[in-house]
């Protein structure tokens, strides 16, 4: 059962009244990773508005103090204008379940210290994708109380006027079943699927052994593939159907004309369309299909022909993009020309130079053909941008770094520059974090907080893990961990931003099934967008301050929606840290 925070608070107050021994109550002011800590890793909580003094690490009943420390110096949280102090209990390394107690303030949510403490988060986050599956019922055996009937079979999808061609005139019916719902809505967008699948495949390429053991109890769990790949295949098979076989072009999205109401998938029966092909869709598709071909190659026996067909799909999408290098998805312009008007997510991007780099690099690494590498300018400027749905250049850098010595001589010659750029990105992200109020990499500047800010936190974590892999320098892992701490509670709102995790998770995500299923608890394992002072939804947020502009209400699609492209880097970050927990000073190695 998920305990509602307010209920827990009043319950604790009530108990305190009933049992005068404990006059202390749950202190909202203590911000801590509500899941927990690795034994040897840094362990920090942040306390808002506390005076100097001692803090105590105790058993949850407050009966036994296991560690006593001094609160750190006062620090000013520049985005939320608050004074904070840290409670640093890194020196305590024993396993168990604990709370922090600060006399006069109260006690924190309880958390664990143990090896493998984030495994459940990684698993829940990957399972989150299962709950997003279209075109299938979710049976009780796999979905528990969130089981639901099939929605969106998507085997009668209409070719929209914007996508009409000689071979597929307007109104042609095609089948494009499966795939994941993008987010709180039920549409399927190629661009956003690109970075999402790319991130999950990268987790597999970076940490195959961990992924092999990552069991999420899905219908395919008993087959020979890791669950992560089975899950990815659910979306990949849909994605393949988004390519027009006659020319290699890829439709930008499969969508309703307008968003569904807050209903269950099975009740959403509006006509579905594939709309306009775009260069961004073709290139993201080409990148992911090339990577999929590489990953699935070793499962040729289980999936005969799939790796080959992915590569063919990739090269024909690449050829289409080269022939149509500037076909952008501009929804307003499209609606002036075609009927019905389309008002769902746009994922519009007017600069596809980064998509060209990503696709070229994935094709190069998979085929070892230098011509792909030569076709783009890898270092087109001095930037190494943090990945997002509209900016995928650095995904190409990750892939090149991953294959380093296996690249052809042409790619190998750029490795030193690549490495220094990726380390510079990590250093730049981490710079100053130890001096900031929350001591997380996330929150360096207000620019971290846009729509889907939690994806920035997770993607920063991924970038830091990449830096660790390249350098072996343990500081990068510890920086990456600060952002997992951020997502799980050490932040200015005190929320653990993953549904069903920690003591204070979101209760009302903008997520149609969670809202419409009649189950009190939201679908678990889903990362919400997080603080976003843009507040494009116009809802009434409890705070408008940059890192506190978060509203745990269904209304708030700009801060409280879930989305696959935020979910994937969370799976990556939690999974990577679980894999690396015995390295880089995160935990002692397990006894042999
Ligand atoms: O539910 C939609 C969500 O998935 C999108 O991210 C968001 C922004 O495009 O729009 C949501 O739909 C809202 C629509 O834009 C305006 N009317 C209310 C809709 C549901 O709350
Ligand atoms: O994540 C997207 C964000 O970067 C955009 O600013 C926003 C408005 O266009 O759309 C977000 O993506 C939404 C998509 O358009 C529709 N499905 C829900 C996505 C998450 O809110």
Short mmCIF file of N, CA, C and O in Angstrom, two decimals, residues 4-26 107:
data_model
loop_
_atom_site.label_atom_id
_atom_site.label_comp_id
_atom_site.label_asym_id
_atom_site.label_seq_id
_atom_site.Cartn_x
_atom_site.Cartn_y
_atom_site.Cartn_z
N UNK A 4 -0.28 7.67 1.81
CA UNK A 4 -0.39 9.07 1.47
C UNK A 4 0.40 9.89 2.46
O UNK A 4 0.32 9.70 3.67
N UNK A 5 1.18 10.84 1.96
CA UNK A 5 2.08 11.59 2.82
C UNK A 5 1.33 12.35 3.91
O UNK A 5 1.67 12.29 5.08
N UNK A 6 0.26 13.04 3.48
CA UNK A 6 -0.49 13.81 4.47
C UNK A 6 -1.07 12.89 5.52
O UNK A 6 -1.03 13.18 6.71
N UNK A 7 -1.60 11.76 5.05
CA UNK A 7 -2.18 10.80 6.00
C UNK A 7 -1.10 10.33 6.97
O UNK A 7 -1.31 10.27 8.18
N UNK A 8 0.08 10.03 6.41
CA UNK A 8 1.17 9.55 7.28
C UNK A 8 1.55 10.62 8.29
O UNK A 8 1.82 10.34 9.45
N UNK A 9 1.54 11.86 7.82
CA UNK A 9 1.88 12.96 8.70
C UNK A 9 0.89 13.06 9.86
O UNK A 9 1.26 13.07 11.02
N UNK A 10 -0.41 13.09 9.50
CA UNK A 10 -1.42 13.23 10.56
C UNK A 10 -1.46 12.00 11.45
O UNK A 10 -1.66 12.09 12.65
N UNK A 11 -1.22 10.84 10.79
CA UNK A 11 -1.17 9.61 11.56
C UNK A 11 -0.06 9.70 12.60
O UNK A 11 -0.23 9.36 13.77
N UNK A 12 1.08 10.21 12.14
CA UNK A 12 2.21 10.29 13.07
C UNK A 12 1.93 11.30 14.17
O UNK A 12 2.29 11.10 15.33
N UNK A 13 1.26 12.38 13.82
CA UNK A 13 0.89 13.37 14.84
C UNK A 13 -0.08 12.73 15.83
O UNK A 13 0.06 12.86 17.04
N UNK A 14 -1.05 11.99 15.26
CA UNK A 14 -2.04 11.34 16.11
C UNK A 14 -1.36 10.36 17.06
O UNK A 14 -1.61 10.35 18.25
N UNK A 15 -0.45 9.55 16.49
CA UNK A 15 0.26 8.59 17.33
C UNK A 15 1.07 9.31 18.39
O UNK A 15 1.15 8.88 19.53
N UNK A 16 1.67 10.42 17.96
CA UNK A 16 2.47 11.19 18.92
C UNK A 16 1.59 11.65 20.08
O UNK A 16 2.00 11.64 21.23
N UNK A 17 0.35 12.02 19.74
CA UNK A 17 -0.57 12.45 20.81
C UNK A 17 -0.94 11.27 21.68
O UNK A 17 -1.00 11.38 22.90
N UNK A 18 -1.16 10.14 21.02
CA UNK A 18 -1.59 8.97 21.78
C UNK A 18 -0.45 8.43 22.64
O UNK A 18 -0.68 7.86 23.69
N UNK A 19 0.77 8.60 22.15
CA UNK A 19 1.91 8.06 22.89
C UNK A 19 2.87 9.20 23.21
O UNK A 19 3.77 9.49 22.43
N UNK A 20 2.67 9.85 24.31
CA UNK A 20 3.44 11.05 24.62
C UNK A 20 4.96 10.83 24.66
O UNK A 20 5.71 11.78 24.56
N UNK A 21 5.39 9.57 24.68
CA UNK A 21 6.83 9.31 24.65
C UNK A 21 7.49 9.93 23.44
O UNK A 21 8.58 10.45 23.50
N UNK A 22 6.79 9.85 22.30
CA UNK A 22 7.38 10.39 21.08
C UNK A 22 6.71 11.70 20.72
O UNK A 22 5.67 11.73 20.09
N UNK A 23 7.31 12.79 21.13
CA UNK A 23 6.73 14.10 20.82
C UNK A 23 7.20 14.60 19.46
O UNK A 23 6.84 15.67 19.03
N UNK A 24 8.02 13.79 18.79
CA UNK A 24 8.57 14.21 17.49
C UNK A 24 7.64 13.80 16.36
O UNK A 24 6.92 12.84 16.47
N UNK A 25 7.67 14.53 15.27
CA UNK A 25 6.85 14.14 14.12
C UNK A 25 7.67 14.14 12.84
O UNK A 25 8.81 14.61 12.80
N UNK A 26 7.05 13.62 11.82
CA UNK A 26 7.71 13.52 10.52
C UNK A 26 8.05 14.93 10.03
O UNK A 26 7.18 15.78 9.92
N UNK A 107 11.54 13.63 12.56
CA UNK A 107 12.31 12.57 11.92
C UNK A 107 11.97 12.50 10.44
O UNK A 107 10.92 12.98 10.00
#
